[in-house]
PDB file of C-alpha atoms in Angstrom:
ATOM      1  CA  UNK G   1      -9.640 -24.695   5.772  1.00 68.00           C
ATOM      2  CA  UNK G   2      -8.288 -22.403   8.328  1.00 78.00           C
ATOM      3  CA  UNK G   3     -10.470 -20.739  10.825  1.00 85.00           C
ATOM      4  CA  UNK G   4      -9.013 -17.559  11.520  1.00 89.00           C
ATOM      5  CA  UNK G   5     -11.573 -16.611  14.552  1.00 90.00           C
ATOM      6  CA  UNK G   6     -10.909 -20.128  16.147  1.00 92.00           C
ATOM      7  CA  UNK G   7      -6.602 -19.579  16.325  1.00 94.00           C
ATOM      8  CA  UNK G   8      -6.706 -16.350  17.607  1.00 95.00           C
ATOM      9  CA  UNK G   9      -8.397 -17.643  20.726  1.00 94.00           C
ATOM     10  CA  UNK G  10      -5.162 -19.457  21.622  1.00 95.00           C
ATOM     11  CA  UNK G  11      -3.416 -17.386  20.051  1.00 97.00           C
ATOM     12  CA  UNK G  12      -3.124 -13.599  20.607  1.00 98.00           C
ATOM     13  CA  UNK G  13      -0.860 -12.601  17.637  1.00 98.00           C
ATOM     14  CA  UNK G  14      -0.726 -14.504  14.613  1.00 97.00           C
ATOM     15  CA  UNK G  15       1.436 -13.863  11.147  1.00 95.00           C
ATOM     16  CA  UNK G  16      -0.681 -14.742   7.828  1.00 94.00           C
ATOM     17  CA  UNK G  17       1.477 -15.462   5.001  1.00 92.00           C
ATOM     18  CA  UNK G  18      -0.623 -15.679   1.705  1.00 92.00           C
ATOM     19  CA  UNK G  19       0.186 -16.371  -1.684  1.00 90.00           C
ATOM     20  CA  UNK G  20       0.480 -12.827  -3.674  1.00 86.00           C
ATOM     21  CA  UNK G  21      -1.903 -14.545  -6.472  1.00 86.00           C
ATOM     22  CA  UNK G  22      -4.765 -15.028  -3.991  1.00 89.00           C
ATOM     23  CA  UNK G  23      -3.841 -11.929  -1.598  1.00 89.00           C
ATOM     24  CA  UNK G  24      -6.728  -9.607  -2.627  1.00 86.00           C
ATOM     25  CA  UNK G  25      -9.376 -12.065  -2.244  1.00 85.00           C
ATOM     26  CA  UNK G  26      -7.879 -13.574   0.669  1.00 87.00           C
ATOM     27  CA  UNK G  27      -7.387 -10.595   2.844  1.00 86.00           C
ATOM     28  CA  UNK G  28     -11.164  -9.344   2.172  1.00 85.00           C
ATOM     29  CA  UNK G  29     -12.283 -12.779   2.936  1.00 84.00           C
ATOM     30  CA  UNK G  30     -10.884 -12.596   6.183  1.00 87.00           C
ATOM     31  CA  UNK G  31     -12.926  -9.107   7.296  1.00 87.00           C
ATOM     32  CA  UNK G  32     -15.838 -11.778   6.113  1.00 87.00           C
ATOM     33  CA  UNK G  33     -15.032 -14.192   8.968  1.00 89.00           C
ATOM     34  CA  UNK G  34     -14.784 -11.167  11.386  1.00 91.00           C
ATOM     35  CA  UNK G  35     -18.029  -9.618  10.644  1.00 86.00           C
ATOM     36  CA  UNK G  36     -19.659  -8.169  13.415  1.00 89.00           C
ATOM     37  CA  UNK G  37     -16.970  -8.199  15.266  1.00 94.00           C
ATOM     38  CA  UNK G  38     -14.440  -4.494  16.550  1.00 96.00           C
ATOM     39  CA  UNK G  39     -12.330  -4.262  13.734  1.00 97.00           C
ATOM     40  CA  UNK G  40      -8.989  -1.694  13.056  1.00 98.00           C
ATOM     41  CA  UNK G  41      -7.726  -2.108   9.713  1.00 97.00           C
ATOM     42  CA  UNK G  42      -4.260  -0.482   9.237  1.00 98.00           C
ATOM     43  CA  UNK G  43      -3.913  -0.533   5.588  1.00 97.00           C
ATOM     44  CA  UNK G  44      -0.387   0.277   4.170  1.00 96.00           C
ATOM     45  CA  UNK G  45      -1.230  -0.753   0.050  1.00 94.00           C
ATOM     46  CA  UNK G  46      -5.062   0.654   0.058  1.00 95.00           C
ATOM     47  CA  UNK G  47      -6.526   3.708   0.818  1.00 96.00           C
ATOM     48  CA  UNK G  48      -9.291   3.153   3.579  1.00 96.00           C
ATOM     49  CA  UNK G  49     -11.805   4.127   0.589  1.00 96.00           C
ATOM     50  CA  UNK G  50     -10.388   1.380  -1.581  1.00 96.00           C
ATOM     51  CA  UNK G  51     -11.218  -1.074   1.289  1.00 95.00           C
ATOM     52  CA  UNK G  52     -14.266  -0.213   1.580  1.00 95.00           C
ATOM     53  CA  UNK G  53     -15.073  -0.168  -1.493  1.00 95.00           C
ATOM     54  CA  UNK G  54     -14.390  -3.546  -2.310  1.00 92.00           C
ATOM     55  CA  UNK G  55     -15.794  -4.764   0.705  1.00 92.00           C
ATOM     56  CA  UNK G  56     -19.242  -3.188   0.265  1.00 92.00           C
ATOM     57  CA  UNK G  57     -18.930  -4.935  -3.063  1.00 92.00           C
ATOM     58  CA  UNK G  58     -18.895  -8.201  -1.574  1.00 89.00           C
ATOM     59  CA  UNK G  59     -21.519  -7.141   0.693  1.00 91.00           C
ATOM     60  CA  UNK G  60     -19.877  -7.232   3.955  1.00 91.00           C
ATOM     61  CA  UNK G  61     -20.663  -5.239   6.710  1.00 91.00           C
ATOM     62  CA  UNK G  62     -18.390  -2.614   7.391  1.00 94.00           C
ATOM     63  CA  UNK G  63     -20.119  -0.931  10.248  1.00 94.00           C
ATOM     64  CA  UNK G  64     -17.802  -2.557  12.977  1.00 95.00           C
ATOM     65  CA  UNK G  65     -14.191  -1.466  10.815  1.00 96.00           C
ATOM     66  CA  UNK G  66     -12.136   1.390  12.165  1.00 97.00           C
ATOM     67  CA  UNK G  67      -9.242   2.440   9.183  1.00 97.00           C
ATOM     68  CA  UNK G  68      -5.655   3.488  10.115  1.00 98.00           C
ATOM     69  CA  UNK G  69      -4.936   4.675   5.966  1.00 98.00           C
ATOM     70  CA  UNK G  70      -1.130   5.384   5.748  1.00 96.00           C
ATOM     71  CA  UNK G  71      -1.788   6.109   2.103  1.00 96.00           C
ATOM     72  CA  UNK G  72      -4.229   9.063   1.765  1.00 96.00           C
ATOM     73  CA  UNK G  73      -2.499  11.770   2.841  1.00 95.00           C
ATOM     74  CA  UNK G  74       0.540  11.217   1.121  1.00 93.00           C
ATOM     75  CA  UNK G  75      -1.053  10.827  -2.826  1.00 94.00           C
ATOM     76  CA  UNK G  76      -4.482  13.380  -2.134  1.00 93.00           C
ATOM     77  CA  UNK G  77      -5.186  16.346  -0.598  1.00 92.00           C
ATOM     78  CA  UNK G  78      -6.940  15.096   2.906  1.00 94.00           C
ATOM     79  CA  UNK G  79      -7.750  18.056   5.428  1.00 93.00           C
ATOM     80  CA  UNK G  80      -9.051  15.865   7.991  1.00 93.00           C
ATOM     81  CA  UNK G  81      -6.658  14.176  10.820  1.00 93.00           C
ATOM     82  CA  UNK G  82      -9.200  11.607  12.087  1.00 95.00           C
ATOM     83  CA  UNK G  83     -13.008  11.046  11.182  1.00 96.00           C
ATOM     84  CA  UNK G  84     -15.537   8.458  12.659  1.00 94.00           C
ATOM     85  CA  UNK G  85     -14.224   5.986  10.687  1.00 96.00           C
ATOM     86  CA  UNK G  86     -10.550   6.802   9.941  1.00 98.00           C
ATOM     87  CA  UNK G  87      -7.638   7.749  11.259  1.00 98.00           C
ATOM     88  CA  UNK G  88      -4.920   9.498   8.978  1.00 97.00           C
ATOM     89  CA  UNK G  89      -1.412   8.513   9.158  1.00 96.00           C
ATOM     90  CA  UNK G  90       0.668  11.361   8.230  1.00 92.00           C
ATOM     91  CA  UNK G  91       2.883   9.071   6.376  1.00 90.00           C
ATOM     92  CA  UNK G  92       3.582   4.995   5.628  1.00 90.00           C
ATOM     93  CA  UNK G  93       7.040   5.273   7.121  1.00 89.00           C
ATOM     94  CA  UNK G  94       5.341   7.231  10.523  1.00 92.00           C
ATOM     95  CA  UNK G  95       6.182   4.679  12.843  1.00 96.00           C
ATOM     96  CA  UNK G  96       6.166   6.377  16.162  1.00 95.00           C
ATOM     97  CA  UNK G  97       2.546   7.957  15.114  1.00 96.00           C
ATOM     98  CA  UNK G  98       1.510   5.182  13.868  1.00 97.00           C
ATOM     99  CA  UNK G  99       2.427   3.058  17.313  1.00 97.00           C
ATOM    100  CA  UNK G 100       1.009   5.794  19.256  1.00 97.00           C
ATOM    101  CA  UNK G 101      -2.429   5.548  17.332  1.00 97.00           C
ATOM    102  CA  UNK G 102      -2.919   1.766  17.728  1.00 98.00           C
ATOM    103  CA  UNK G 103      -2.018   2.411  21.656  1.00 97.00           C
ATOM    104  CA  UNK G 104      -5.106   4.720  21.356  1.00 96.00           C
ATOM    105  CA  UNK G 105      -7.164   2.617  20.116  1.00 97.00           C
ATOM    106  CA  UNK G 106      -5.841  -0.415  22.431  1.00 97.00           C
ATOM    107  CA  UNK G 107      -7.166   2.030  25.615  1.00 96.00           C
ATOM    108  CA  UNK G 108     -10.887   2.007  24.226  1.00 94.00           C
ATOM    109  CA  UNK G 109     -11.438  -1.696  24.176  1.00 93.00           C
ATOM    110  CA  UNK G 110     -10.753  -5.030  22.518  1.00 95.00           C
ATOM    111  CA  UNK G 111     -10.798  -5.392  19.275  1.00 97.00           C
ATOM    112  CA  UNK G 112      -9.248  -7.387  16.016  1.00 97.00           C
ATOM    113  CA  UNK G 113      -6.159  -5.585  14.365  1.00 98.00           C
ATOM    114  CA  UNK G 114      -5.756  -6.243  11.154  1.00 97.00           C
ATOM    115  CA  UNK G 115      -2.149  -5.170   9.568  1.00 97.00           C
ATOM    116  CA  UNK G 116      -1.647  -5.245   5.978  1.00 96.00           C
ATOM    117  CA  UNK G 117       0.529  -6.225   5.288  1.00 94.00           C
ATOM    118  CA  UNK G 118       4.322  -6.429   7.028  1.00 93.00           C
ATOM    119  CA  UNK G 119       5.323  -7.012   3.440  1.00 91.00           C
ATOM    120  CA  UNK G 120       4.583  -3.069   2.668  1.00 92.00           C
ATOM    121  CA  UNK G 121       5.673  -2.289   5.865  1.00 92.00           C
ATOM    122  CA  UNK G 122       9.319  -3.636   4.976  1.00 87.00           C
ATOM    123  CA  UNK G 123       8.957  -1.742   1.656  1.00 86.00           C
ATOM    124  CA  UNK G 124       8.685   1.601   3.360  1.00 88.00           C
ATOM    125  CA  UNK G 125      10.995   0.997   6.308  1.00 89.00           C
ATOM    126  CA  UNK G 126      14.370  -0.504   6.916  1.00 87.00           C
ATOM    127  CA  UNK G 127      14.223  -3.649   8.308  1.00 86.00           C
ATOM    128  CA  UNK G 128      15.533  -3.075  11.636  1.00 88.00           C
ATOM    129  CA  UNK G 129      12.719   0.035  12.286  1.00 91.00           C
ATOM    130  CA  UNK G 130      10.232  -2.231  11.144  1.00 90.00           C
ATOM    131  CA  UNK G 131      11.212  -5.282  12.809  1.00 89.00           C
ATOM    132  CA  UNK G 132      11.092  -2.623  15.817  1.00 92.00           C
ATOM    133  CA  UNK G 133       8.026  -1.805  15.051  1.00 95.00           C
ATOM    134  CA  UNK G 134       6.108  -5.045  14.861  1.00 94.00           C
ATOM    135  CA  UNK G 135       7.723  -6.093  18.958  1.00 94.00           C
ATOM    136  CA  UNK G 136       6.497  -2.700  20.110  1.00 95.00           C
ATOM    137  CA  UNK G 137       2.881  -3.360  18.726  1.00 97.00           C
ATOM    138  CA  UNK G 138       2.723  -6.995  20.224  1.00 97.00           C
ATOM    139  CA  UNK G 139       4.008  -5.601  23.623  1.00 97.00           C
ATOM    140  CA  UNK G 140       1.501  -3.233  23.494  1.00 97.00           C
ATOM    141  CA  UNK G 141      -1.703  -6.025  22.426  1.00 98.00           C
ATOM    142  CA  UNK G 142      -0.060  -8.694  25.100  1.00 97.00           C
ATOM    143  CA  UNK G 143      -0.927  -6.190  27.478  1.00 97.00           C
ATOM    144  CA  UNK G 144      -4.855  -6.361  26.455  1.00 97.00           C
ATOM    145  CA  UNK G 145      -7.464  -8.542  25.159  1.00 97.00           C
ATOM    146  CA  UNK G 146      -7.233  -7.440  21.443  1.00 98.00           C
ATOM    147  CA  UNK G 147      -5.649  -9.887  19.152  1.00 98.00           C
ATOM    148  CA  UNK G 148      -3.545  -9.084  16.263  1.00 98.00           C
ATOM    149  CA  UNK G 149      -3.124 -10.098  12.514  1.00 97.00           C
ATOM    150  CA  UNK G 150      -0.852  -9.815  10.294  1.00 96.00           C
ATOM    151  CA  UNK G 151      -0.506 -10.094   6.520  1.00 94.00           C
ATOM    152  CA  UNK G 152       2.415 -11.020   4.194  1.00 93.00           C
ATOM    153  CA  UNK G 153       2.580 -12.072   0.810  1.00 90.00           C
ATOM    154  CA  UNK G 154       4.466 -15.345   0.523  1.00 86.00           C
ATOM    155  CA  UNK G 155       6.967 -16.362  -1.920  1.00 78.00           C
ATOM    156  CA  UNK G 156      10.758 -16.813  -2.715  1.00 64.00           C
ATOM    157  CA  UNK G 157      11.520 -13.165  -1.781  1.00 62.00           C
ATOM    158  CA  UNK G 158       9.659 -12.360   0.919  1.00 72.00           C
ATOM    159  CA  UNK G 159       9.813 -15.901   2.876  1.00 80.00           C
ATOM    160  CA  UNK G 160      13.144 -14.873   4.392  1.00 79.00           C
ATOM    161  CA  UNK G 161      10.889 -12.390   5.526  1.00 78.00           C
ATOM    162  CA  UNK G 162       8.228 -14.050   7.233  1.00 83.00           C
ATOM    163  CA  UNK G 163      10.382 -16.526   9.202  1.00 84.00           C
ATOM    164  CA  UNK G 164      12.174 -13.083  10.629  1.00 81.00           C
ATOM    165  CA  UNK G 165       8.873 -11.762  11.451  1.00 86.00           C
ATOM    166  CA  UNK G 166       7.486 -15.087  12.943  1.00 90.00           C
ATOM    167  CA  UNK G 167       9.915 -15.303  16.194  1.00 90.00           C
ATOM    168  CA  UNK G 168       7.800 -12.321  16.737  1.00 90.00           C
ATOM    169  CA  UNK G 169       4.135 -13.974  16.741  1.00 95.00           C
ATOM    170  CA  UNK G 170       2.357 -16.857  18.501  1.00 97.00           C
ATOM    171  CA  UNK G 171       1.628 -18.202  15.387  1.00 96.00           C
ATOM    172  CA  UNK G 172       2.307 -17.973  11.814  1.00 94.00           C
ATOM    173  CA  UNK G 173      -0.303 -19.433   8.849  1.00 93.00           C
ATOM    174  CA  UNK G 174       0.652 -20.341   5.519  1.00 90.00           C
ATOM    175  CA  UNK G 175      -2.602 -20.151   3.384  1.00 89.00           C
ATOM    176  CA  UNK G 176      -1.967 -22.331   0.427  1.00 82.00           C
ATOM    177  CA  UNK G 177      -3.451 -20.927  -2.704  1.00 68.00           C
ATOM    178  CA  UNK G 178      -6.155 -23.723  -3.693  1.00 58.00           C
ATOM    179  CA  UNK G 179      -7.592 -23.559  -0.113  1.00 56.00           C
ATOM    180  CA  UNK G 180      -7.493 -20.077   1.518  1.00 59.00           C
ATOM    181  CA  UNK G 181      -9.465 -19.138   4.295  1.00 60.00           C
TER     182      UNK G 181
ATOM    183  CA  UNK C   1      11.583  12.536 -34.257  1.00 87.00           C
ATOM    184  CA  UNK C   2      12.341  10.266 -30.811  1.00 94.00           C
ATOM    185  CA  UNK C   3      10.034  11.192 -28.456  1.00 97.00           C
ATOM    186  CA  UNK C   4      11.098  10.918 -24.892  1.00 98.00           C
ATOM    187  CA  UNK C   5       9.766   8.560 -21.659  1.00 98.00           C
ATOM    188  CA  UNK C   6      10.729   9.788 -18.323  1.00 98.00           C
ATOM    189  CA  UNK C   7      10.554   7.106 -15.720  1.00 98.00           C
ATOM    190  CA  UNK C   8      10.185   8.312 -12.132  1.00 98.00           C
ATOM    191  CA  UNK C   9      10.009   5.531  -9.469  1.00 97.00           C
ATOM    192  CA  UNK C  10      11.821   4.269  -6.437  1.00 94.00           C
ATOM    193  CA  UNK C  11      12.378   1.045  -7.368  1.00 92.00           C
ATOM    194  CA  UNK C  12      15.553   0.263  -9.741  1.00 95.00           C
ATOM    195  CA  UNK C  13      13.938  -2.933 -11.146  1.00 93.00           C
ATOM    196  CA  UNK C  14      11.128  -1.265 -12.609  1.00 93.00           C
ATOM    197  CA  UNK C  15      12.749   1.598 -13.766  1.00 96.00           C
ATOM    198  CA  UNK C  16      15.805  -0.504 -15.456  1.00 96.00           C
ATOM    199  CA  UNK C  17      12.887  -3.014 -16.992  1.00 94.00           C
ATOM    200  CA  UNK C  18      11.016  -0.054 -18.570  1.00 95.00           C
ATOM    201  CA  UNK C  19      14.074   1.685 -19.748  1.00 96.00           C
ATOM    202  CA  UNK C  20      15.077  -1.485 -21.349  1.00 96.00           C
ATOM    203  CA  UNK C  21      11.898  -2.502 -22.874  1.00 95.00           C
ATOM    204  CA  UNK C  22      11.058   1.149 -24.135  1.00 96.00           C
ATOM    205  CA  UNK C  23      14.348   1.900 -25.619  1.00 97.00           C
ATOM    206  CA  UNK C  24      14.110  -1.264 -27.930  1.00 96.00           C
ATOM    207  CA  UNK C  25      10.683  -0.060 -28.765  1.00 96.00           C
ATOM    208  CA  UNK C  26      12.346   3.282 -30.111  1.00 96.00           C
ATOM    209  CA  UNK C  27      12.026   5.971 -27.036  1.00 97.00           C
ATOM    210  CA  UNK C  28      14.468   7.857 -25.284  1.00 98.00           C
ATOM    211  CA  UNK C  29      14.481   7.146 -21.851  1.00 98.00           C
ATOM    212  CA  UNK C  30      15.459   8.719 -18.817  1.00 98.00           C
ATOM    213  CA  UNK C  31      14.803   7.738 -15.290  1.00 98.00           C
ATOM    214  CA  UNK C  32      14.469  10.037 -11.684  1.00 98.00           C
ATOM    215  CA  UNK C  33      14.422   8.357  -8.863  1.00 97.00           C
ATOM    216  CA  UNK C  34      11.730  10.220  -7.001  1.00 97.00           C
ATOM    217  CA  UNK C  35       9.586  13.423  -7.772  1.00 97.00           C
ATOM    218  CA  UNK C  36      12.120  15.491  -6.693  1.00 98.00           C
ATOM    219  CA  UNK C  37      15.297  13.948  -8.927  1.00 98.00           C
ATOM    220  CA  UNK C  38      12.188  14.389 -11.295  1.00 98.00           C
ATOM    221  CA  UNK C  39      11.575  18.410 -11.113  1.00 98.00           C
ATOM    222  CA  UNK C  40      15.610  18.710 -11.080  1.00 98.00           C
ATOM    223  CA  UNK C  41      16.025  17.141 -14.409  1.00 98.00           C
ATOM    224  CA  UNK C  42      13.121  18.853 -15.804  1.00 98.00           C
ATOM    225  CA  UNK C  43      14.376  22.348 -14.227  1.00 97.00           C
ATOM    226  CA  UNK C  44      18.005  21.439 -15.699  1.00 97.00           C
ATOM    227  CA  UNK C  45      16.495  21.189 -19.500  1.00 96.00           C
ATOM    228  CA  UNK C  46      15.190  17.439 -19.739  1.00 97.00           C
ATOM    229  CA  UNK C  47      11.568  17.724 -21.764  1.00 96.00           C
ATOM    230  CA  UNK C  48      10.273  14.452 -21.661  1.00 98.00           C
ATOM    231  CA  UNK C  49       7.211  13.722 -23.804  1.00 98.00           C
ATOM    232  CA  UNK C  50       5.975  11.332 -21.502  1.00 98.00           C
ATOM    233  CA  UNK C  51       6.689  11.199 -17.822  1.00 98.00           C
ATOM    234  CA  UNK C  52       5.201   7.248 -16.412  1.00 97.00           C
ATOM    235  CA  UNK C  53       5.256   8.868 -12.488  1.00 97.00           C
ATOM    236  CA  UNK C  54       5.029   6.059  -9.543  1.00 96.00           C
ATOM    237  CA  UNK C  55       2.732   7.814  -7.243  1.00 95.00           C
ATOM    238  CA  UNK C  56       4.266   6.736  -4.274  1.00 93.00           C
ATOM    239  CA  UNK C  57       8.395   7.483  -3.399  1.00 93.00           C
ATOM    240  CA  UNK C  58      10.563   8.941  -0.659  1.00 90.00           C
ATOM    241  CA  UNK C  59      10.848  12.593  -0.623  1.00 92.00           C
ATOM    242  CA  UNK C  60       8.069  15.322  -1.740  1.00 94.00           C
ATOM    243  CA  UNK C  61       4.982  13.696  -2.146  1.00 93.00           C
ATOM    244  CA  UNK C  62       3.663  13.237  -5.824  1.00 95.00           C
ATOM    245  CA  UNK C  63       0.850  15.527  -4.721  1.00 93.00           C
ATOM    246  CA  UNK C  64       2.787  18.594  -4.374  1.00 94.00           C
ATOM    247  CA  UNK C  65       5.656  17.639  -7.774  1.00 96.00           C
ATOM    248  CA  UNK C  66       2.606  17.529 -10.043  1.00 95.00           C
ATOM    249  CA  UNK C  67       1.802  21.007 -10.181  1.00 94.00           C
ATOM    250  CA  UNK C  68       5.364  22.256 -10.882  1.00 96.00           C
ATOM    251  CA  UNK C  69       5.254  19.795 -14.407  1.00 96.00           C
ATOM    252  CA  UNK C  70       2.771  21.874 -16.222  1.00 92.00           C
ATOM    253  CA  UNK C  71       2.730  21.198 -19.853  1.00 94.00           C
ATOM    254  CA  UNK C  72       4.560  17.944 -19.690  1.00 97.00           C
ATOM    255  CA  UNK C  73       2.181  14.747 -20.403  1.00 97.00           C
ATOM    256  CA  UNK C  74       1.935  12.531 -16.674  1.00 97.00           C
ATOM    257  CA  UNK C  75       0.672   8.787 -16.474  1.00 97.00           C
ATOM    258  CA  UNK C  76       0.489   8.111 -12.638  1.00 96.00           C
ATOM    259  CA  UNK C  77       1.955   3.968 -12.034  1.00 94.00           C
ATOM    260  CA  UNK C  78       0.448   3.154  -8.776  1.00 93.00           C
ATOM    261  CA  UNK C  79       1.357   0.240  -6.335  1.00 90.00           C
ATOM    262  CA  UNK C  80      -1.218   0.987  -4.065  1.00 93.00           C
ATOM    263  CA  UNK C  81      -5.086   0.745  -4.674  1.00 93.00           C
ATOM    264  CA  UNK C  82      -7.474   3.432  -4.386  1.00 95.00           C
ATOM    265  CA  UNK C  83     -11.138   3.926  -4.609  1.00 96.00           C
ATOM    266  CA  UNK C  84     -13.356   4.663  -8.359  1.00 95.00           C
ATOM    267  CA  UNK C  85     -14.074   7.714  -7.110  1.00 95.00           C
ATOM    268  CA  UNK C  86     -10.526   8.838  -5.656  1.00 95.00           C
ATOM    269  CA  UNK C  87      -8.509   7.730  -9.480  1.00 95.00           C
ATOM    270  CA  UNK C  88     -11.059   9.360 -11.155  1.00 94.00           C
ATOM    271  CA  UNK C  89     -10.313  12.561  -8.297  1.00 94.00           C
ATOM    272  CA  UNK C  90      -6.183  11.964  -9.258  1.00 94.00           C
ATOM    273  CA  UNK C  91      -6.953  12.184 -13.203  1.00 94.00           C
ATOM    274  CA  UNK C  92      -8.473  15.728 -12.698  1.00 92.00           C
ATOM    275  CA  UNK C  93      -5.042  17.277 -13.331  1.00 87.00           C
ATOM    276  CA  UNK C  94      -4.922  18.700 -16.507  1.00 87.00           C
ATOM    277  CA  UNK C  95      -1.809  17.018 -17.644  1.00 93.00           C
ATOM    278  CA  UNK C  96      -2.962  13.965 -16.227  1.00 96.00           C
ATOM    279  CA  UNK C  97      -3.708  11.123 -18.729  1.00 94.00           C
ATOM    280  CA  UNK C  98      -3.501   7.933 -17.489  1.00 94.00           C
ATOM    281  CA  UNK C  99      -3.589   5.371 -14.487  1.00 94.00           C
ATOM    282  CA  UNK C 100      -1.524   2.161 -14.673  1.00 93.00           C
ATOM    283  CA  UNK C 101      -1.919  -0.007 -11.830  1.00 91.00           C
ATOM    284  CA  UNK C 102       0.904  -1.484 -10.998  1.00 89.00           C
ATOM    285  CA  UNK C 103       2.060  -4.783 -11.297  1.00 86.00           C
ATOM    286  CA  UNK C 104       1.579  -3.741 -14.913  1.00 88.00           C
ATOM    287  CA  UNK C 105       2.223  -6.304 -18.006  1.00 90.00           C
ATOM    288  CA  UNK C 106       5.166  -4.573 -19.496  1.00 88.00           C
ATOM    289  CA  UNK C 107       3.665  -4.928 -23.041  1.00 88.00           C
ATOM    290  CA  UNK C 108       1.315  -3.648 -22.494  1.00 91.00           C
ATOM    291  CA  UNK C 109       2.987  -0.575 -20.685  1.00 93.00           C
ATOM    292  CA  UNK C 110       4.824   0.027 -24.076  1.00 94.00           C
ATOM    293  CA  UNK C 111       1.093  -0.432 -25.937  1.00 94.00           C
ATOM    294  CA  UNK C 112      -0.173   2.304 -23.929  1.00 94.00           C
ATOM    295  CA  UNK C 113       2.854   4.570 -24.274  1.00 96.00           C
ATOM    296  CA  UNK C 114       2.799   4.057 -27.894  1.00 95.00           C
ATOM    297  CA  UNK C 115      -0.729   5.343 -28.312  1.00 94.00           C
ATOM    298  CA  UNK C 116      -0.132   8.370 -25.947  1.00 95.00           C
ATOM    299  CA  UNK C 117       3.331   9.897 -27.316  1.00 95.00           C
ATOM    300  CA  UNK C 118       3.002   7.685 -30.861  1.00 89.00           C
TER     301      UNK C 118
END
């Protein structure tokens, strides 16, 4: 079993490759681990009321979890900018705002990041923006206490993938599918 | 009559495996490759019976494409997961009929257009 909360403390940034079968239970299960804890869930295949949703379902607390949601605005009419609880990306492929919004948040304190997943995040961008991207973010956590995770679904296509984005973390995790987190 | 299946989505391996599978089931096909190749082909004549719409491509959003398809039968194929309350929010659009999540079973894809368009 991997203990998520237990790596981070040697290492800052850490790559979680997971099986696309188990993803959806897997990344929830994760938010599990970090209950309690100062959360900021950038979610690039979920709405921030999706993830919610099914984490109040499994009855985790998600008092602690501050949403970036690159979805919303782009499929529903959201009026809103930023609430208590979430901030609105303009757009998935809104890198600059989207780097400048996790800076934000890096100023107020430490906290978990939570990124999921790279895997959409090479969907929506060329590689070489998101690639980019991901070395801007770590330069900006290195520079705090926060600690940063990020999600990728494993598997013949996207492996070439992950080992790209690895030289970029301190660590990467392969959760195999029969033993998860 | 053939009725007609407008595919609208980004990604040229879904809309090549739909085409395929629909047009041995019967249908016409066509395919757009985002809302807006979408509203051109409509403007230019095209009257698809069916339009399966991925709700998420490059260019105008979905959101704003939707209204200027009145009259034309939409299924929304979404990638990305949203809340009860927020798909039943998306339906409200009066040619909206149906919600496929995607990775969809493509039989079952064809099942569902069958029932809509016949």
């Amino acid at each position: 079993m991997v203990n998520i909360k237990s790596e981070l403390l040697t290492h800052q940034i850490i790559l979680l490759a997971i099986p696309s079968l188990i993803y959806g239970e897997q990344s929830m299960k994760l938010l599990e681990t970090l209950s309690g804890e100062r959360v900021v869930y950038v979610t690039l295949n979920k709405t921030f009321q999706a993830v919610e949703e099914k984490l109040k379902k499994q009855g985790i607390d998600t008092t602690n979890i501050t949403y970036i949601d690159t979805i919303s605005k782009t499929i529903k009419d959201v009026k809103e900018k930023q609430t208590k609880k979430c901030y609105y990306l303009e757009s998935i492929s809104g890198l600059e705002e989207l780097s400048n919004v996790i800076k934000e948040f890096l100023k107020q304190g430490e906290f978990y990041l939570i990124f999921d997943s790279v895997t959409d995040l090479l969907i929506h961008n060329n590689p070489g923006r998101a690639t980019k991207f991901i070395r801007e973010t770590n330069a900006d956590i290195r520079k705090t206490n926060s600690r940063g995770i990020y999600y990728a679904l494993s598997g013949a296509i996207t492996d070439s993938l992950i080992q790209h984005i690895s030289k970029n973390v301190d660590k990467t995790i392969r959760i195999k599918s029969n033993i998860g987190l | 009559m053939v009725k007609t299946i407008m595919i609208v989505d980004d990604e040229p391996d879904i809309r090549q495996t739909a085409k395929t599978i629909l047009e041995k089931s019967g249908y016409a096909v066509v395919t757009a490759i985002n809302g807006d190749d979408c509203l051109k082909k409509v403007q230019a004549g095209e009257k698809p019976d069916l339009i399966l719409m991925d709700i998420m491509m490059p260019g105008t959003p979905v959101k704003e494409i939707i209204p200027k398809l009145k009259g034309i039968k939409i299924a929304y194929l979404s990638v990305v997961r949203t809340s009860e309350a927020e798909k039943k929010d998306l339906m409200k659009g009066e040619n909206i009929i149906d919600y496929i999540q995607k990775p969809f079973d493509i039989k079952k894809l064809v099942a569902k257009v069958k029932k809509i368009v016949g």
